[in-house]
């Protein structure tokens, strides 16, 4: 058994990941779907089956409570982000955001100069990892991601352009809405997570096609 103190620390780290949010969201989806299925079957199936649905529902509710309790202390610590804002190098963030193994015909061009950002490094790595992963997935093993950076009005503007197949038409207006995905096994959480991280920094993010470009503005570290 892991001591409780260590377990809490591990959970706090885990809760920062996209995967944890996805587990929490999926538990909610299973609960709602199970509830709807039980309701619609109420008039057709026998009592034993209804009892089984009820048992599933109770188990899911317990699971949901467990996750919510886990999230509570974590949420509290997430609100203290303002204190954690410090100097972060854009190069350092990008270096850590590039996946270890990428297809050999995918090239990533980095900005010419480094920039000083005021932010939370771990969060910014999550933000750029998520955007870079989407670009790689949109390129089908071949293409270029060009990352440019500029500084103006105490903001660092970062443009992430890819030569992939473009943001699908139906996604354009709801790109940053959670659970919207065009991928078979997508979670639809990457871009909404990206947006929440940018918001936390008081920045902005928007996307366009031709060529596919995500533009992010973050505060300069002075
Ligand atoms: N660089 C990109 N090129 C094309 N489409 C993209 C890009 N980034 C995001 N998208 C679109 O936005 C959707 C949502 O992305 P995201 O929130 O990361 O979830 P997921 O990657 O799990 O689908 C994707 O399914 C895809 O349709
Ligand atoms: Mg994604």
PDB file of C-alpha atoms and ligand atoms in Angstrom:
ATOM      1  CA  UNK A   1       0.000   0.000   0.000  1.00  0.00           C
ATOM      2  CA  UNK A   2       1.164   3.537  -0.755  1.00  0.00           C
ATOM      3  CA  UNK A   3       1.115   5.781   2.371  1.00  0.00           C
ATOM      4  CA  UNK A   4      -1.845   8.200   2.238  1.00  0.00           C
ATOM      5  CA  UNK A   5       0.381  11.278   2.132  1.00  0.00           C
ATOM      6  CA  UNK A   6       2.259   9.982  -0.924  1.00  0.00           C
ATOM      7  CA  UNK A   7      -0.964   8.841  -2.559  1.00  0.00           C
ATOM      8  CA  UNK A   8      -2.357  12.374  -2.243  1.00  0.00           C
ATOM      9  CA  UNK A   9       0.708  13.792  -3.916  1.00  0.00           C
ATOM     10  CA  UNK A  10       0.489  11.260  -6.744  1.00  0.00           C
ATOM     11  CA  UNK A  11      -3.213  12.062  -7.209  1.00  0.00           C
ATOM     12  CA  UNK A  12      -2.495  15.793  -7.294  1.00  0.00           C
ATOM     13  CA  UNK A  13       0.006  15.221 -10.100  1.00  0.00           C
ATOM     14  CA  UNK A  14      -2.358  12.878 -11.910  1.00  0.00           C
ATOM     15  CA  UNK A  15      -5.212  15.379 -11.716  1.00  0.00           C
ATOM     16  CA  UNK A  16      -3.222  17.809 -13.810  1.00  0.00           C
ATOM     17  CA  UNK A  17      -3.355  15.523 -16.789  1.00  0.00           C
ATOM     18  CA  UNK A  18      -5.792  15.404 -19.677  1.00  0.00           C
ATOM     19  CA  UNK A  19      -6.301  11.698 -18.954  1.00  0.00           C
ATOM     20  CA  UNK A  20      -7.633  12.347 -15.436  1.00  0.00           C
ATOM     21  CA  UNK A  21     -10.204  14.853 -16.740  1.00  0.00           C
ATOM     22  CA  UNK A  22     -11.144  12.284 -19.328  1.00  0.00           C
ATOM     23  CA  UNK A  23     -11.729   9.568 -16.685  1.00  0.00           C
ATOM     24  CA  UNK A  24     -13.923  11.933 -14.655  1.00  0.00           C
ATOM     25  CA  UNK A  25     -15.899  12.931 -17.748  1.00  0.00           C
ATOM     26  CA  UNK A  26     -16.313   9.344 -18.874  1.00  0.00           C
ATOM     27  CA  UNK A  27     -17.689   8.310 -15.482  1.00  0.00           C
ATOM     28  CA  UNK A  28     -20.300  11.053 -15.869  1.00  0.00           C
ATOM     29  CA  UNK A  29     -21.168   9.854 -19.386  1.00  0.00           C
ATOM     30  CA  UNK A  30     -21.532   6.221 -18.226  1.00  0.00           C
ATOM     31  CA  UNK A  31     -23.760   7.319 -15.339  1.00  0.00           C
ATOM     32  CA  UNK A  32     -26.045   9.416 -17.532  1.00  0.00           C
ATOM     33  CA  UNK A  33     -26.273   6.762 -20.238  1.00  0.00           C
ATOM     34  CA  UNK A  34     -27.023   4.044 -17.715  1.00  0.00           C
ATOM     35  CA  UNK A  35     -29.738   6.219 -16.143  1.00  0.00           C
ATOM     36  CA  UNK A  36     -31.358   6.903 -19.516  1.00  0.00           C
ATOM     37  CA  UNK A  37     -31.192   3.214 -20.481  1.00  0.00           C
ATOM     38  CA  UNK A  38     -32.811   2.172 -17.193  1.00  0.00           C
ATOM     39  CA  UNK A  39     -35.576   4.739 -17.626  1.00  0.00           C
ATOM     40  CA  UNK A  40     -36.362   3.697 -21.174  1.00  0.00           C
ATOM     41  CA  UNK A  41     -36.379  -0.017 -20.267  1.00  0.00           C
ATOM     42  CA  UNK A  42     -38.532   0.383 -17.164  1.00  0.00           C
ATOM     43  CA  UNK A  43     -41.734  -0.676 -18.907  1.00  0.00           C
ATOM     44  CA  UNK A  44     -40.254  -3.595 -20.880  1.00  0.00           C
ATOM     45  CA  UNK A  45     -37.827  -5.513 -18.702  1.00  0.00           C
ATOM     46  CA  UNK A  46     -38.329  -7.526 -15.532  1.00  0.00           C
ATOM     47  CA  UNK A  47     -37.585  -6.420 -11.991  1.00  0.00           C
ATOM     48  CA  UNK A  48     -34.297  -8.337 -11.791  1.00  0.00           C
ATOM     49  CA  UNK A  49     -32.866  -6.444 -14.734  1.00  0.00           C
ATOM     50  CA  UNK A  50     -34.024  -3.150 -13.273  1.00  0.00           C
ATOM     51  CA  UNK A  51     -32.336  -4.075  -9.998  1.00  0.00           C
ATOM     52  CA  UNK A  52     -29.118  -4.739 -11.861  1.00  0.00           C
ATOM     53  CA  UNK A  53     -29.277  -1.325 -13.527  1.00  0.00           C
ATOM     54  CA  UNK A  54     -29.868   0.177 -10.115  1.00  0.00           C
ATOM     55  CA  UNK A  55     -26.752  -1.581  -8.790  1.00  0.00           C
ATOM     56  CA  UNK A  56     -24.669  -0.297 -11.696  1.00  0.00           C
ATOM     57  CA  UNK A  57     -25.978   3.176 -11.048  1.00  0.00           C
ATOM     58  CA  UNK A  58     -25.097   3.058  -7.361  1.00  0.00           C
ATOM     59  CA  UNK A  59     -21.589   1.833  -8.153  1.00  0.00           C
ATOM     60  CA  UNK A  60     -21.086   4.640 -10.646  1.00  0.00           C
ATOM     61  CA  UNK A  61     -22.378   7.244  -8.203  1.00  0.00           C
ATOM     62  CA  UNK A  62     -19.881   5.962  -5.631  1.00  0.00           C
ATOM     63  CA  UNK A  63     -17.118   6.161  -8.192  1.00  0.00           C
ATOM     64  CA  UNK A  64     -18.143   9.693  -9.123  1.00  0.00           C
ATOM     65  CA  UNK A  65     -18.139  10.749  -5.469  1.00  0.00           C
ATOM     66  CA  UNK A  66     -14.680   9.281  -5.063  1.00  0.00           C
ATOM     67  CA  UNK A  67     -13.370  11.301  -8.010  1.00  0.00           C
ATOM     68  CA  UNK A  68     -15.096  14.457  -6.821  1.00  0.00           C
ATOM     69  CA  UNK A  69     -13.549  14.085  -3.361  1.00  0.00           C
ATOM     70  CA  UNK A  70     -10.177  13.595  -4.996  1.00  0.00           C
ATOM     71  CA  UNK A  71     -10.647  16.714  -7.081  1.00  0.00           C
ATOM     72  CA  UNK A  72     -11.691  18.986  -4.178  1.00  0.00           C
ATOM     73  CA  UNK A  73      -8.309  19.480  -2.492  1.00  0.00           C
ATOM     74  CA  UNK A  74      -6.751  19.587  -5.945  1.00  0.00           C
ATOM     75  CA  UNK A  75      -9.086  22.350  -7.126  1.00  0.00           C
ATOM     76  CA  UNK A  76      -8.156  24.336  -4.050  1.00  0.00           C
ATOM     77  CA  UNK A  77      -4.492  24.058  -4.903  1.00  0.00           C
ATOM     78  CA  UNK A  78      -5.244  24.968  -8.539  1.00  0.00           C
ATOM     79  CA  UNK A  79      -6.636  28.317  -7.442  1.00  0.00           C
ATOM     80  CA  UNK A  80      -3.280  29.316  -6.069  1.00  0.00           C
ATOM     81  CA  UNK A  81      -1.833  29.523  -9.596  1.00  0.00           C
ATOM     82  CA  UNK A  82      -1.441  33.261  -9.483  1.00  0.00           C
ATOM     83  CA  UNK A  83       1.308  32.811  -6.902  1.00  0.00           C
ATOM     84  CA  UNK A  84       3.039  30.214  -9.032  1.00  0.00           C
ATOM     85  CA  UNK A  85       3.436  32.431 -12.107  1.00  0.00           C
ATOM     86  CA  UNK A  86       7.102  32.903 -12.808  1.00  0.00           C
ATOM     87  CA  UNK A  87       9.664  33.314 -15.569  1.00  0.00           C
ATOM     88  CA  UNK A  88       9.360  30.594 -18.212  1.00  0.00           C
ATOM     89  CA  UNK A  89      11.410  30.301 -21.389  1.00  0.00           C
ATOM     90  CA  UNK A  90       9.368  29.684 -24.537  1.00  0.00           C
ATOM     91  CA  UNK A  91      12.145  27.434 -25.919  1.00  0.00           C
ATOM     92  CA  UNK A  92      12.086  25.382 -22.755  1.00  0.00           C
ATOM     93  CA  UNK A  93       8.294  24.941 -22.992  1.00  0.00           C
ATOM     94  CA  UNK A  94       8.419  23.945 -26.664  1.00  0.00           C
ATOM     95  CA  UNK A  95      11.337  21.571 -26.129  1.00  0.00           C
ATOM     96  CA  UNK A  96       9.325  19.710 -23.502  1.00  0.00           C
ATOM     97  CA  UNK A  97       6.119  19.790 -25.550  1.00  0.00           C
ATOM     98  CA  UNK A  98       7.426  17.877 -28.553  1.00  0.00           C
ATOM     99  CA  UNK A  99       6.621  14.166 -28.308  1.00  0.00           C
ATOM    100  CA  UNK A 100       9.650  11.899 -27.939  1.00  0.00           C
ATOM    101  CA  UNK A 101       8.879   9.936 -31.054  1.00  0.00           C
ATOM    102  CA  UNK A 102       7.305  11.552 -34.087  1.00  0.00           C
ATOM    103  CA  UNK A 103       7.031  10.185 -37.626  1.00  0.00           C
ATOM    104  CA  UNK A 104      10.324  10.757 -39.497  1.00  0.00           C
ATOM    105  CA  UNK A 105       8.663  12.885 -42.178  1.00  0.00           C
ATOM    106  CA  UNK A 106       7.150  15.347 -39.750  1.00  0.00           C
ATOM    107  CA  UNK A 107       9.297  18.426 -39.165  1.00  0.00           C
ATOM    108  CA  UNK A 108       8.919  20.993 -36.430  1.00  0.00           C
ATOM    109  CA  UNK A 109      10.382  24.461 -37.015  1.00  0.00           C
ATOM    110  CA  UNK A 110      10.995  26.422 -33.841  1.00  0.00           C
ATOM    111  CA  UNK A 111      10.994  30.235 -33.414  1.00  0.00           C
ATOM    112  CA  UNK A 112      14.276  32.045 -34.108  1.00  0.00           C
ATOM    113  CA  UNK A 113      14.407  33.749 -30.719  1.00  0.00           C
ATOM    114  CA  UNK A 114      13.512  32.734 -27.225  1.00  0.00           C
ATOM    115  CA  UNK A 115      10.925  34.774 -25.296  1.00  0.00           C
ATOM    116  CA  UNK A 116      10.293  35.240 -21.598  1.00  0.00           C
ATOM    117  CA  UNK A 117       6.758  34.314 -20.581  1.00  0.00           C
ATOM    118  CA  UNK A 118       5.108  34.904 -17.245  1.00  0.00           C
ATOM    119  CA  UNK A 119       3.357  31.672 -16.489  1.00  0.00           C
ATOM    120  CA  UNK A 120       3.210  28.203 -15.055  1.00  0.00           C
ATOM    121  CA  UNK A 121       5.640  25.999 -16.919  1.00  0.00           C
ATOM    122  CA  UNK A 122       3.842  22.697 -16.329  1.00  0.00           C
ATOM    123  CA  UNK A 123       0.553  24.133 -17.604  1.00  0.00           C
ATOM    124  CA  UNK A 124       2.170  25.717 -20.647  1.00  0.00           C
ATOM    125  CA  UNK A 125       3.833  22.405 -21.544  1.00  0.00           C
ATOM    126  CA  UNK A 126       0.400  20.747 -21.348  1.00  0.00           C
ATOM    127  CA  UNK A 127      -1.030  23.493 -23.587  1.00  0.00           C
ATOM    128  CA  UNK A 128       1.606  23.191 -26.317  1.00  0.00           C
ATOM    129  CA  UNK A 129       1.814  19.378 -26.107  1.00  0.00           C
ATOM    130  CA  UNK A 130      -1.893  19.238 -26.745  1.00  0.00           C
ATOM    131  CA  UNK A 131      -1.766  21.602 -29.753  1.00  0.00           C
ATOM    132  CA  UNK A 132       1.301  19.909 -31.239  1.00  0.00           C
ATOM    133  CA  UNK A 133      -0.312  16.488 -30.811  1.00  0.00           C
ATOM    134  CA  UNK A 134      -3.409  17.718 -32.678  1.00  0.00           C
ATOM    135  CA  UNK A 135      -1.232  19.059 -35.501  1.00  0.00           C
ATOM    136  CA  UNK A 136       0.646  15.766 -35.790  1.00  0.00           C
ATOM    137  CA  UNK A 137      -2.641  13.863 -35.852  1.00  0.00           C
ATOM    138  CA  UNK A 138      -3.947  16.187 -38.594  1.00  0.00           C
ATOM    139  CA  UNK A 139      -0.914  15.556 -40.815  1.00  0.00           C
ATOM    140  CA  UNK A 140      -1.037  11.845 -41.481  1.00  0.00           C
ATOM    141  CA  UNK A 141       2.670  11.110 -40.902  1.00  0.00           C
ATOM    142  CA  UNK A 142       4.012  13.794 -43.233  1.00  0.00           C
ATOM    143  CA  UNK A 143       4.261  17.567 -42.975  1.00  0.00           C
ATOM    144  CA  UNK A 144       5.634  20.579 -41.145  1.00  0.00           C
ATOM    145  CA  UNK A 145       4.676  22.399 -37.982  1.00  0.00           C
ATOM    146  CA  UNK A 146       6.014  25.950 -37.983  1.00  0.00           C
ATOM    147  CA  UNK A 147       6.077  27.789 -34.683  1.00  0.00           C
ATOM    148  CA  UNK A 148       6.711  31.523 -34.791  1.00  0.00           C
ATOM    149  CA  UNK A 149       6.878  34.003 -31.938  1.00  0.00           C
ATOM    150  CA  UNK A 150       6.715  37.790 -31.687  1.00  0.00           C
ATOM    151  CA  UNK A 151       6.596  40.258 -28.868  1.00  0.00           C
ATOM    152  CA  UNK A 152       4.413  43.337 -28.721  1.00  0.00           C
ATOM    153  CA  UNK A 153       2.457  45.263 -26.086  1.00  0.00           C
ATOM    154  CA  UNK A 154       3.816  43.157 -23.256  1.00  0.00           C
ATOM    155  CA  UNK A 155       2.447  40.032 -24.891  1.00  0.00           C
ATOM    156  CA  UNK A 156       4.218  37.130 -26.561  1.00  0.00           C
ATOM    157  CA  UNK A 157       2.254  36.030 -29.613  1.00  0.00           C
ATOM    158  CA  UNK A 158       2.916  32.445 -30.639  1.00  0.00           C
ATOM    159  CA  UNK A 159       1.673  31.097 -33.961  1.00  0.00           C
ATOM    160  CA  UNK A 160       1.509  27.372 -34.493  1.00  0.00           C
ATOM    161  CA  UNK A 161       0.944  26.525 -38.136  1.00  0.00           C
ATOM    162  CA  UNK A 162       0.632  23.051 -39.620  1.00  0.00           C
ATOM    163  CA  UNK A 163       0.348  21.580 -43.093  1.00  0.00           C
ATOM    164  CA  UNK A 164      -2.360  19.130 -42.030  1.00  0.00           C
ATOM    165  CA  UNK A 165      -5.811  18.664 -43.510  1.00  0.00           C
ATOM    166  CA  UNK A 166      -7.348  21.679 -41.778  1.00  0.00           C
ATOM    167  CA  UNK A 167      -9.899  22.128 -39.012  1.00  0.00           C
ATOM    168  CA  UNK A 168     -13.132  20.423 -40.134  1.00  0.00           C
ATOM    169  CA  UNK A 169     -15.874  22.922 -41.029  1.00  0.00           C
ATOM    170  CA  UNK A 170     -18.209  21.633 -38.293  1.00  0.00           C
ATOM    171  CA  UNK A 171     -15.518  22.187 -35.659  1.00  0.00           C
ATOM    172  CA  UNK A 172     -14.615  25.790 -36.474  1.00  0.00           C
ATOM    173  CA  UNK A 173     -17.286  27.377 -34.271  1.00  0.00           C
ATOM    174  CA  UNK A 174     -16.997  24.967 -31.384  1.00  0.00           C
ATOM    175  CA  UNK A 175     -13.318  24.154 -31.380  1.00  0.00           C
ATOM    176  CA  UNK A 176     -12.797  25.075 -27.740  1.00  0.00           C
ATOM    177  CA  UNK A 177     -15.980  23.421 -26.463  1.00  0.00           C
ATOM    178  CA  UNK A 178     -15.217  20.294 -24.396  1.00  0.00           C
ATOM    179  CA  UNK A 179     -16.147  16.880 -25.826  1.00  0.00           C
ATOM    180  CA  UNK A 180     -16.298  18.035 -29.434  1.00  0.00           C
ATOM    181  CA  UNK A 181     -14.162  15.756 -31.549  1.00  0.00           C
ATOM    182  CA  UNK A 182     -14.024  14.439 -35.100  1.00  0.00           C
ATOM    183  CA  UNK A 183     -11.725  11.562 -34.147  1.00  0.00           C
ATOM    184  CA  UNK A 184     -12.937   8.007 -33.614  1.00  0.00           C
ATOM    185  CA  UNK A 185     -11.102   7.707 -30.320  1.00  0.00           C
ATOM    186  CA  UNK A 186     -10.831  11.409 -29.500  1.00  0.00           C
ATOM    187  CA  UNK A 187     -11.790  12.854 -26.131  1.00  0.00           C
ATOM    188  CA  UNK A 188     -12.450  16.346 -27.437  1.00  0.00           C
ATOM    189  CA  UNK A 189     -10.680  17.717 -24.397  1.00  0.00           C
ATOM    190  CA  UNK A 190      -7.359  18.944 -25.796  1.00  0.00           C
ATOM    191  CA  UNK A 191      -8.507  22.278 -27.139  1.00  0.00           C
ATOM    192  CA  UNK A 192     -10.810  23.062 -24.206  1.00  0.00           C
ATOM    193  CA  UNK A 193      -7.951  22.309 -21.844  1.00  0.00           C
ATOM    194  CA  UNK A 194      -5.702  24.544 -23.969  1.00  0.00           C
ATOM    195  CA  UNK A 195      -8.255  27.356 -23.705  1.00  0.00           C
ATOM    196  CA  UNK A 196      -8.568  27.011 -19.924  1.00  0.00           C
ATOM    197  CA  UNK A 197      -4.776  27.162 -19.533  1.00  0.00           C
ATOM    198  CA  UNK A 198      -4.580  30.278 -21.735  1.00  0.00           C
ATOM    199  CA  UNK A 199      -7.435  31.883 -19.734  1.00  0.00           C
ATOM    200  CA  UNK A 200      -5.646  31.115 -16.486  1.00  0.00           C
ATOM    201  CA  UNK A 201      -2.709  33.176 -17.825  1.00  0.00           C
ATOM    202  CA  UNK A 202      -4.948  36.050 -18.900  1.00  0.00           C
ATOM    203  CA  UNK A 203      -4.089  35.304 -22.523  1.00  0.00           C
ATOM    204  CA  UNK A 204      -6.006  34.599 -25.722  1.00  0.00           C
ATOM    205  CA  UNK A 205      -6.203  31.758 -28.224  1.00  0.00           C
ATOM    206  CA  UNK A 206      -7.853  31.523 -31.619  1.00  0.00           C
ATOM    207  CA  UNK A 207      -7.614  29.288 -34.655  1.00  0.00           C
ATOM    208  CA  UNK A 208      -8.077  29.587 -38.397  1.00  0.00           C
ATOM    209  CA  UNK A 209      -7.642  27.527 -41.556  1.00  0.00           C
ATOM    210  CA  UNK A 210      -5.603  28.016 -44.771  1.00  0.00           C
ATOM    211  CA  UNK A 211      -3.084  27.393 -43.395  1.00  0.00           C
ATOM    212  CA  UNK A 212      -4.236  25.841 -40.111  1.00  0.00           C
ATOM    213  CA  UNK A 213      -2.906  28.228 -37.470  1.00  0.00           C
ATOM    214  CA  UNK A 214      -3.437  28.472 -33.731  1.00  0.00           C
ATOM    215  CA  UNK A 215      -2.486  31.901 -32.348  1.00  0.00           C
ATOM    216  CA  UNK A 216      -1.828  32.190 -28.640  1.00  0.00           C
ATOM    217  CA  UNK A 217      -1.031  35.367 -26.701  1.00  0.00           C
ATOM    218  CA  UNK A 218       0.594  35.104 -23.294  1.00  0.00           C
ATOM    219  CA  UNK A 219       1.960  37.745 -20.931  1.00  0.00           C
ATOM    220  CA  UNK A 220       5.635  38.710 -21.176  1.00  0.00           C
ATOM    221  CA  UNK A 221       7.759  38.239 -18.074  1.00  0.00           C
ATOM    222  CA  UNK A 222       9.178  41.643 -17.172  1.00  0.00           C
TER     223      UNK A 222
HETATM  224  N1  LIG B   1      -4.290  21.248 -35.865  1.00  0.00           N
HETATM  225  C1  LIG B   1      -5.516  20.788 -36.159  1.00  0.00           C
HETATM  226  N2  LIG B   1      -5.841  20.500 -37.451  1.00  0.00           N
HETATM  227  C2  LIG B   1      -7.070  20.049 -37.766  1.00  0.00           C
HETATM  228  N3  LIG B   1      -8.064  19.848 -36.877  1.00  0.00           N
HETATM  229  C3  LIG B   1      -7.805  20.116 -35.593  1.00  0.00           C
HETATM  230  C4  LIG B   1      -6.536  20.615 -35.160  1.00  0.00           C
HETATM  231  N4  LIG B   1      -6.599  20.807 -33.822  1.00  0.00           N
HETATM  232  C5  LIG B   1      -7.838  20.449 -33.445  1.00  0.00           C
HETATM  233  N5  LIG B   1      -8.565  20.023 -34.497  1.00  0.00           N
HETATM  234  C6  LIG B   1      -9.982  19.581 -34.489  1.00  0.00           C
HETATM  235  O1  LIG B   1     -10.516  19.876 -33.227  1.00  0.00           O
HETATM  236  C7  LIG B   1     -11.060  18.690 -32.630  1.00  0.00           C
HETATM  237  C8  LIG B   1     -10.956  18.788 -31.131  1.00  0.00           C
HETATM  238  O2  LIG B   1      -9.594  18.685 -30.721  1.00  0.00           O
HETATM  239  P1  LIG B   1      -9.292  18.254 -29.234  1.00  0.00           P
HETATM  240  O3  LIG B   1     -10.103  19.094 -28.314  1.00  0.00           O
HETATM  241  O4  LIG B   1      -7.821  18.254 -29.036  1.00  0.00           O
HETATM  242  O5  LIG B   1      -9.859  16.782 -29.114  1.00  0.00           O
HETATM  243  P2  LIG B   1      -9.370  15.438 -29.843  1.00  0.00           P
HETATM  244  O6  LIG B   1      -7.954  15.660 -30.290  1.00  0.00           O
HETATM  245  O7  LIG B   1      -9.497  14.402 -28.777  1.00  0.00           O
HETATM  246  O8  LIG B   1     -10.324  15.224 -30.973  1.00  0.00           O
HETATM  247  C9  LIG B   1     -10.312  17.544 -33.287  1.00  0.00           C
HETATM  248  O9  LIG B   1     -11.083  16.361 -33.253  1.00  0.00           O
HETATM  249  C10 LIG B   1     -10.114  18.068 -34.709  1.00  0.00           C
HETATM  250  O10 LIG B   1     -11.264  17.879 -35.482  1.00  0.00           O
HETATM  251 MG1  LIG B   2      -6.453  16.559 -29.159  1.00  0.00          MG
END
